[in-house]
Amino acid sequence: MSVQDDILWQAAERAAAQFEGFKIEVVGGHIVMTPQSDVQSWTIRRVQNAAEASGIAEERLLSDVLIQFPGEPPRVPDVTILEDGAKEPYSYDDVLAAVEIVSTENDDNDYVIKVRQYARFGVPIYLIIDPFLGQCTLLTRPKGDRYASRTEYSYGETVTLHLTDGSTVDIPTDKFKRKS
């Protein structure tokens, strides 16, 4: 991580102490403050519940916890499914799946910046849940700074994650709420 990124992360950490109700990240050389909504919170809970119902141990599920990427700012996925036995500090190579819930319309943070970083570091599954569009985008097979496979799901369908450890997580989206 560059000195500039380190300074930005220190500023973001100070901001986090002052601004409750915001998720604060360093993205593309900028501090991004995103208001957390009830829709995001409910969606995060439903994804975690679905993962647990599929047999993923609670210890392998994180929400809003730093994941380290060498030479780049860490990320704070809304939901992370980890390899069995992963320990803090968590690294990109511990991640089996990253899930982001879009917090603003036309969000380049989740649809562009994070796609590039997650793919570049080989995060096997990246799921983007968009309550504005009422759809989920499942990205798999990272290749360079993109994903070779992209599948769209409308709310109401079940998204199936085939994790590289052989586990399968079925995420029903019929109760996901939309934002207007």
Coordinates of N, CA and C in Angstrom, one line a residue:
M1 N 0.8 -1.2 0.0 CA 0.0 0.0 0.0 C 0.9 1.2 0.0
S2 N 0.5 2.2 -0.8 CA 1.3 3.4 -0.9 C 1.2 4.3 0.3
V3 N 2.1 5.3 0.5 CA 2.0 6.2 1.6 C 0.7 7.0 1.5
Q4 N 0.3 7.4 0.3 CA -1.0 8.1 0.2 C -2.2 7.2 0.6
D5 N -2.2 6.0 0.2 CA -3.3 5.1 0.6 C -3.3 4.9 2.1
D6 N -2.1 4.8 2.7 CA -2.0 4.6 4.2 C -2.6 5.9 4.9
I7 N -2.3 7.1 4.4 CA -2.8 8.3 4.9 C -4.3 8.4 4.8
L8 N -4.8 7.9 3.6 CA -6.2 7.9 3.4 C -6.9 7.0 4.4
W9 N -6.3 5.8 4.6 CA -6.9 4.8 5.5 C -6.9 5.4 6.9
Q10 N -5.9 6.1 7.3 CA -5.9 6.7 8.7 C -7.0 7.7 8.8
A11 N -7.2 8.5 7.8 CA -8.2 9.5 7.8 C -9.6 8.8 7.8
A12 N -9.8 7.7 7.0 CA -11.0 7.0 7.0 C -11.3 6.4 8.4
E13 N -10.3 5.9 9.1 CA -10.5 5.4 10.4 C -11.0 6.4 11.4
R14 N -10.4 7.6 11.3 CA -10.8 8.7 12.1 C -12.2 9.1 11.8
A15 N -12.6 9.2 10.5 CA -13.9 9.5 10.1 C -15.0 8.5 10.6
A16 N -14.6 7.3 10.6 CA -15.5 6.2 11.1 C -15.9 6.4 12.5
A17 N -15.0 6.9 13.3 CA -15.3 7.2 14.7 C -16.3 8.4 14.9
Q18 N -16.3 9.2 13.9 CA -17.2 10.4 14.0 C -18.5 10.3 13.3
F19 N -18.6 9.4 12.3 CA -19.8 9.3 11.5 C -20.5 8.0 11.6
E20 N -21.4 7.8 12.6 CA -22.1 6.6 12.8 C -23.1 6.4 11.7
G21 N -23.3 5.1 11.3 CA -24.3 4.8 10.3 C -23.7 4.9 8.9
F22 N -22.4 5.1 8.7 CA -21.8 5.1 7.4 C -20.7 4.0 7.3
K23 N -20.6 3.4 6.2 CA -19.5 2.5 5.9 C -18.5 3.4 5.2
I24 N -17.3 3.4 5.7 CA -16.2 4.2 5.2 C -15.1 3.4 4.6
E25 N -14.7 3.6 3.3 CA -13.7 2.8 2.6 C -12.8 3.8 1.8
V26 N -11.7 3.3 1.5 CA -10.8 4.0 0.5 C -11.0 3.3 -0.8
V27 N -11.5 4.0 -1.8 CA -11.7 3.4 -3.1 C -11.2 4.3 -4.2
G28 N -10.3 3.7 -5.0 CA -9.7 4.5 -6.1 C -9.1 5.8 -5.7
G29 N -8.4 5.8 -4.5 CA -7.7 7.0 -4.1 C -8.6 8.0 -3.4
H30 N -9.8 7.6 -3.1 CA -10.8 8.6 -2.5 C -11.4 7.9 -1.2
I31 N -11.8 8.7 -0.2 CA -12.5 8.2 0.9 C -14.0 8.2 0.5
V32 N -14.6 7.0 0.6 CA -16.0 6.9 0.2 C -16.8 6.6 1.5
M33 N -17.8 7.5 1.8 CA -18.7 7.3 2.9 C -20.0 7.0 2.4
T34 N -20.5 5.8 2.7 CA -21.8 5.3 2.2 C -22.7 5.1 3.4
P35 N -23.9 5.8 3.3 CA -24.9 5.6 4.4 C -25.4 4.1 4.4
Q36 N -25.4 3.5 5.5 CA -26.0 2.2 5.6 C -27.5 2.3 5.8
S37 N -28.2 1.5 5.1 CA -29.7 1.6 5.1 C -30.2 0.3 5.7
D38 N -31.5 0.4 6.1 CA -32.2 -0.8 6.6 C -32.2 -1.9 5.5
V39 N -32.4 -1.5 4.3 CA -32.4 -2.5 3.2 C -31.1 -3.3 3.1
Q40 N -30.0 -2.5 3.2 CA -28.7 -3.2 3.2 C -28.6 -4.2 4.4
S41 N -28.9 -3.7 5.6 CA -28.8 -4.5 6.8 C -29.7 -5.8 6.6
W42 N -30.9 -5.7 6.2 CA -31.8 -6.8 6.0 C -31.2 -7.8 5.0
T43 N -30.6 -7.3 3.9 CA -30.1 -8.1 2.8 C -28.9 -8.8 3.4
I44 N -28.0 -8.2 4.1 CA -26.8 -8.8 4.6 C -27.2 -10.0 5.5
R45 N -28.2 -9.7 6.4 CA -28.7 -10.8 7.3 C -29.3 -12.0 6.5
R46 N -30.0 -11.7 5.5 CA -30.6 -12.8 4.7 C -29.5 -13.6 4.0
V47 N -28.5 -12.9 3.5 CA -27.4 -13.7 2.8 C -26.7 -14.5 3.8
Q48 N -26.4 -14.0 5.0 CA -25.7 -14.7 6.1 C -26.6 -15.9 6.5
N49 N -27.9 -15.7 6.7 CA -28.8 -16.8 7.1 C -28.8 -17.9 6.1
A50 N -28.8 -17.5 4.8 CA -28.8 -18.5 3.7 C -27.5 -19.3 3.7
A51 N -26.4 -18.6 3.9 CA -25.1 -19.3 4.0 C -25.1 -20.3 5.2
E52 N -25.6 -19.9 6.3 CA -25.6 -20.8 7.5 C -26.6 -22.0 7.2
A53 N -27.7 -21.7 6.6 CA -28.7 -22.8 6.3 C -28.1 -23.8 5.3
S54 N -27.1 -23.3 4.5 CA -26.4 -24.2 3.5 C -25.2 -24.9 4.2
G55 N -25.0 -24.7 5.5 CA -24.0 -25.5 6.2 C -22.7 -24.7 6.4
I56 N -22.6 -23.4 6.1 CA -21.4 -22.6 6.3 C -21.4 -22.2 7.8
A57 N -20.3 -22.5 8.5 CA -20.2 -22.2 9.9 C -20.1 -20.7 10.1
E58 N -20.7 -20.2 11.2 CA -20.8 -18.8 11.5 C -19.4 -18.2 11.5
E59 N -18.4 -18.9 11.9 CA -17.0 -18.4 12.0 C -16.4 -18.1 10.6
R60 N -17.1 -18.6 9.5 CA -16.6 -18.4 8.2 C -17.3 -17.2 7.5
L61 N -18.2 -16.6 8.2 CA -19.0 -15.5 7.7 C -18.7 -14.2 8.3
L62 N -18.3 -13.2 7.5 CA -18.0 -11.9 8.1 C -18.9 -10.8 7.4
S63 N -19.1 -9.7 8.2 CA -19.8 -8.6 7.6 C -19.0 -7.3 8.0
D64 N -18.6 -6.5 7.0 CA -17.9 -5.3 7.2 C -16.6 -5.5 8.0
V65 N -15.8 -6.5 7.6 CA -14.5 -6.7 8.3 C -13.5 -6.6 7.2
L66 N -12.3 -5.9 7.5 CA -11.3 -5.7 6.6 C -10.7 -6.9 6.0
I67 N -10.5 -6.9 4.7 CA -9.8 -8.0 4.0 C -8.6 -7.3 3.3
Q68 N -7.4 -7.8 3.6 CA -6.2 -7.2 3.1 C -5.9 -7.6 1.6
F69 N -5.4 -6.7 0.8 CA -5.0 -6.9 -0.5 C -3.6 -6.3 -0.6
P70 N -2.5 -7.0 -0.8 CA -1.2 -6.5 -0.8 C -0.9 -5.4 -1.8
G71 N -0.4 -4.3 -1.4 CA -0.1 -3.2 -2.3 C -1.3 -2.3 -2.6
E72 N -2.5 -2.7 -2.1 CA -3.7 -1.9 -2.4 C -4.5 -1.7 -1.1
P73 N -5.4 -0.8 -1.2 CA -6.2 -0.6 0.0 C -7.0 -1.8 0.4
P74 N -7.2 -2.1 1.7 CA -8.0 -3.2 2.0 C -9.5 -3.0 1.6
R75 N -10.3 -4.0 1.6 CA -11.7 -3.9 1.2 C -12.5 -4.3 2.5
V76 N -13.8 -3.9 2.5 CA -14.7 -4.2 3.6 C -16.0 -4.7 2.9
P77 N -16.0 -6.0 2.4 CA -17.2 -6.5 1.8 C -18.4 -6.5 2.8
D78 N -19.6 -6.3 2.2 CA -20.8 -6.4 3.1 C -20.9 -7.8 3.7
V79 N -20.6 -8.8 2.9 CA -20.5 -10.2 3.4 C -19.3 -10.9 2.8
T80 N -18.6 -11.6 3.6 CA -17.5 -12.4 3.1 C -17.6 -13.8 3.6
I81 N -17.5 -14.8 2.7 CA -17.4 -16.2 3.0 C -16.0 -16.6 2.9
L82 N -15.4 -17.1 4.1 CA -14.0 -17.4 4.2 C -13.7 -18.9 4.0
E83 N -12.5 -19.2 3.7 CA -12.0 -20.6 3.8 C -12.1 -21.1 5.2
D84 N -12.3 -22.4 5.4 CA -12.3 -23.0 6.7 C -10.9 -22.7 7.3
G85 N -10.9 -22.3 8.6 CA -9.6 -22.1 9.3 C -9.0 -20.7 9.1
A86 N -9.6 -19.8 8.3 CA -9.0 -18.5 8.1 C -8.9 -17.8 9.4
K87 N -7.8 -17.0 9.6 CA -7.6 -16.3 10.9 C -7.3 -14.8 10.6
E88 N -7.6 -14.0 11.5 CA -7.2 -12.5 11.4 C -5.7 -12.3 11.4
P89 N -5.2 -11.4 10.7 CA -5.9 -10.5 9.8 C -6.2 -11.2 8.5
Y90 N -7.4 -11.0 8.0 CA -7.9 -11.8 6.8 C -7.3 -11.2 5.6
S91 N -7.0 -12.1 4.6 CA -6.4 -11.7 3.4 C -7.3 -12.2 2.2
Y92 N -7.0 -11.6 1.1 CA -7.8 -11.9 -0.1 C -7.8 -13.4 -0.4
D93 N -6.7 -14.1 -0.1 CA -6.6 -15.5 -0.4 C -7.4 -16.4 0.6
D94 N -8.0 -15.8 1.6 CA -8.9 -16.5 2.5 C -10.3 -16.4 2.0
V95 N -10.6 -15.6 1.0 CA -12.0 -15.3 0.6 C -12.4 -16.3 -0.5
L96 N -13.6 -17.0 -0.2 CA -14.2 -17.9 -1.2 C -15.3 -17.1 -2.0
A97 N -15.9 -16.1 -1.3 CA -16.9 -15.3 -2.0 C -17.0 -13.9 -1.3
A98 N -17.1 -12.9 -2.1 CA -17.4 -11.5 -1.6 C -18.8 -11.1 -2.1
V99 N -19.6 -10.5 -1.2 CA -20.9 -10.1 -1.5 C -21.0 -8.6 -1.2
E100 N -21.5 -7.8 -2.2 CA -21.7 -6.4 -1.9 C -23.1 -6.0 -2.3
I101 N -23.7 -5.2 -1.4 CA -25.1 -4.7 -1.6 C -24.9 -3.3 -2.1
V102 N -25.4 -3.0 -3.3 CA -25.2 -1.6 -3.8 C -26.0 -0.6 -3.0
S103 N -25.3 0.5 -2.6 CA -25.9 1.4 -1.7 C -26.3 2.7 -2.4
T104 N -25.9 3.0 -3.6 CA -26.3 4.1 -4.4 C -26.6 3.7 -5.8
E105 N -27.5 4.4 -6.5 CA -27.7 4.1 -7.9 C -26.5 4.4 -8.7
N106 N -26.3 3.6 -9.8 CA -25.1 3.8 -10.7 C -23.8 3.8 -10.0
D107 N -23.6 2.8 -9.2 CA -22.5 2.7 -8.3 C -21.2 2.1 -8.9
D108 N -20.3 2.9 -9.3 CA -19.0 2.4 -9.9 C -18.2 1.7 -8.9
N109 N -18.4 2.0 -7.6 CA -17.6 1.4 -6.6 C -17.8 -0.2 -6.6
D110 N -19.0 -0.6 -6.6 CA -19.3 -2.1 -6.6 C -19.2 -2.7 -8.0
Y111 N -19.6 -2.0 -9.0 CA -19.7 -2.5 -10.4 C -18.4 -2.4 -11.2
V112 N -17.5 -1.5 -10.8 CA -16.3 -1.4 -11.6 C -15.1 -1.5 -10.8
I113 N -14.9 -0.7 -9.8 CA -13.6 -0.7 -9.0 C -13.4 -2.0 -8.3
K114 N -14.4 -2.5 -7.5 CA -14.3 -3.7 -6.8 C -14.2 -4.9 -7.7
V115 N -14.9 -4.9 -8.8 CA -14.8 -6.0 -9.8 C -13.3 -6.2 -10.2
R116 N -12.7 -5.1 -10.6 CA -11.3 -5.1 -11.0 C -10.4 -5.7 -9.9
Q117 N -10.5 -5.2 -8.7 CA -9.7 -5.6 -7.6 C -9.9 -7.1 -7.2
Y118 N -11.2 -7.4 -7.0 CA -11.5 -8.8 -6.7 C -11.0 -9.8 -7.7
A119 N -11.2 -9.5 -9.0 CA -10.8 -10.4 -10.1 C -9.3 -10.4 -10.1
R120 N -8.6 -9.3 -10.0 CA -7.1 -9.2 -10.1 C -6.5 -10.1 -9.0
F121 N -7.1 -10.2 -7.9 CA -6.6 -11.0 -6.8 C -7.2 -12.4 -6.7
G122 N -8.0 -12.7 -7.7 CA -8.5 -14.1 -7.8 C -9.6 -14.5 -6.8
V123 N -10.3 -13.5 -6.3 CA -11.5 -13.9 -5.5 C -12.5 -14.7 -6.4
P124 N -12.7 -15.9 -6.0 CA -13.4 -16.8 -6.9 C -14.9 -16.4 -7.3
I125 N -15.6 -15.8 -6.3 CA -17.0 -15.5 -6.5 C -17.2 -14.1 -6.0
Y126 N -17.8 -13.2 -6.8 CA -18.2 -11.9 -6.4 C -19.7 -11.7 -6.8
L127 N -20.5 -11.5 -5.8 CA -21.9 -11.4 -6.0 C -22.3 -9.9 -5.6
I128 N -22.9 -9.2 -6.6 CA -23.4 -7.9 -6.4 C -24.9 -7.9 -6.3
I129 N -25.5 -7.4 -5.2 CA -26.9 -7.4 -5.0 C -27.3 -6.0 -5.2
D130 N -28.2 -5.7 -6.1 CA -28.6 -4.3 -6.4 C -30.1 -4.1 -6.1
P131 N -30.4 -3.5 -4.9 CA -31.8 -3.3 -4.5 C -32.5 -2.2 -5.3
F132 N -31.7 -1.4 -6.1 CA -32.3 -0.4 -7.0 C -32.9 -1.0 -8.2
L133 N -32.1 -2.0 -8.8 CA -32.6 -2.7 -10.0 C -33.4 -3.9 -9.7
G134 N -33.3 -4.4 -8.4 CA -34.0 -5.7 -8.1 C -33.3 -6.8 -8.8
Q135 N -32.0 -6.8 -8.8 CA -31.3 -7.9 -9.4 C -29.9 -8.2 -8.7
C136 N -29.4 -9.4 -9.0 CA -28.1 -9.8 -8.5 C -27.3 -10.2 -9.7
T137 N -26.0 -9.8 -9.6 CA -25.0 -10.2 -10.7 C -24.0 -11.1 -10.0
L138 N -23.9 -12.3 -10.5 CA -22.9 -13.3 -10.0 C -21.7 -13.3 -11.0
L139 N -20.6 -13.0 -10.5 CA -19.3 -13.0 -11.2 C -18.5 -14.2 -10.7
T140 N -18.0 -15.0 -11.7 CA -17.1 -16.1 -11.3 C -16.0 -16.2 -12.4
R141 N -15.0 -17.1 -12.1 CA -13.9 -17.3 -13.0 C -13.1 -16.1 -13.2
P142 N -12.4 -15.6 -12.2 CA -11.6 -14.3 -12.3 C -10.5 -14.6 -13.4
K143 N -10.3 -13.5 -14.2 CA -9.3 -13.6 -15.3 C -8.8 -12.2 -15.5
G144 N -7.5 -11.9 -15.1 CA -7.0 -10.6 -15.2 C -7.7 -9.6 -14.2
D145 N -8.3 -8.5 -14.8 CA -9.0 -7.6 -13.9 C -10.5 -7.7 -14.2
R146 N -11.0 -8.8 -14.6 CA -12.4 -9.0 -14.9 C -12.8 -10.5 -14.6
Y147 N -14.1 -10.8 -14.7 CA -14.5 -12.1 -14.5 C -15.0 -12.7 -15.8
A148 N -14.7 -13.9 -16.1 CA -15.0 -14.5 -17.4 C -16.5 -15.0 -17.4
S149 N -17.1 -15.1 -16.3 CA -18.5 -15.6 -16.2 C -19.3 -14.6 -15.5
R150 N -20.5 -14.2 -16.1 CA -21.4 -13.2 -15.5 C -22.8 -13.8 -15.7
T151 N -23.5 -13.9 -14.6 CA -24.9 -14.4 -14.6 C -25.8 -13.4 -13.8
E152 N -26.9 -13.0 -14.5 CA -27.8 -12.0 -13.9 C -29.0 -12.8 -13.3
Y153 N -29.5 -12.4 -12.1 CA -30.7 -13.0 -11.5 C -31.6 -11.9 -11.1
S154 N -32.9 -12.0 -11.3 CA -33.9 -11.1 -10.9 C -34.3 -11.5 -9.5
Y155 N -34.7 -10.5 -8.7 CA -35.2 -10.8 -7.3 C -36.4 -11.7 -7.5
G156 N -36.4 -12.7 -6.7 CA -37.4 -13.8 -6.8 C -36.8 -15.1 -7.1
E157 N -35.6 -15.1 -7.8 CA -34.9 -16.3 -8.2 C -33.9 -16.6 -7.1
T158 N -33.4 -17.9 -7.1 CA -32.4 -18.3 -6.1 C -31.0 -18.3 -6.8
V159 N -30.1 -17.6 -6.1 CA -28.7 -17.5 -6.6 C -27.9 -18.6 -5.9
T160 N -27.2 -19.4 -6.7 CA -26.4 -20.5 -6.1 C -25.0 -20.2 -6.3
L161 N -24.3 -20.2 -5.2 CA -22.8 -20.0 -5.2 C -22.2 -21.4 -5.0
H162 N -21.3 -21.8 -6.0 CA -20.6 -23.0 -5.9 C -19.1 -22.7 -5.4
L163 N -18.9 -22.8 -4.1 CA -17.6 -22.4 -3.6 C -16.5 -23.4 -3.9
T164 N -15.3 -22.9 -4.0 CA -14.2 -23.7 -4.4 C -13.8 -24.8 -3.4
D165 N -14.4 -24.8 -2.2 CA -14.1 -25.8 -1.2 C -15.1 -27.0 -1.4
G166 N -16.0 -26.9 -2.4 CA -17.0 -27.9 -2.6 C -18.4 -27.6 -2.0
S167 N -18.5 -26.6 -1.2 CA -19.7 -26.2 -0.6 C -20.6 -25.5 -1.6
T168 N -21.9 -25.5 -1.4 CA -22.9 -24.8 -2.2 C -23.7 -24.0 -1.3
V169 N -23.9 -22.7 -1.7 CA -24.8 -21.8 -0.9 C -25.9 -21.4 -1.8
D170 N -27.2 -21.7 -1.4 CA -28.3 -21.2 -2.2 C -28.9 -20.0 -1.4
I171 N -29.0 -18.9 -2.2 CA -29.5 -17.6 -1.6 C -30.8 -17.3 -2.3
P172 N -31.9 -17.5 -1.6 CA -33.2 -17.1 -2.2 C -33.3 -15.6 -2.1
T173 N -33.8 -15.0 -3.2 CA -33.9 -13.5 -3.2 C -35.4 -13.0 -3.2
D174 N -36.3 -14.0 -3.0 CA -37.7 -13.6 -3.0 C -38.1 -12.6 -1.9
K175 N -37.3 -12.6 -0.8 CA -37.7 -11.6 0.3 C -36.7 -10.4 0.4
F176 N -35.8 -10.3 -0.6 CA -35.0 -9.1 -0.7 C -35.9 -7.9 -1.0
K177 N -35.6 -6.8 -0.3 CA -36.4 -5.6 -0.4 C -35.7 -4.7 -1.5
R178 N -36.5 -3.9 -2.1 CA -36.0 -2.9 -3.1 C -35.9 -1.6 -2.5
K179 N -35.0 -0.7 -3.1 CA -34.9 0.7 -2.8 C -35.4 1.5 -3.9
S180 N -36.0 2.6 -3.6 CA -36.5 3.5 -4.6 C -35.8 4.8 -4.6

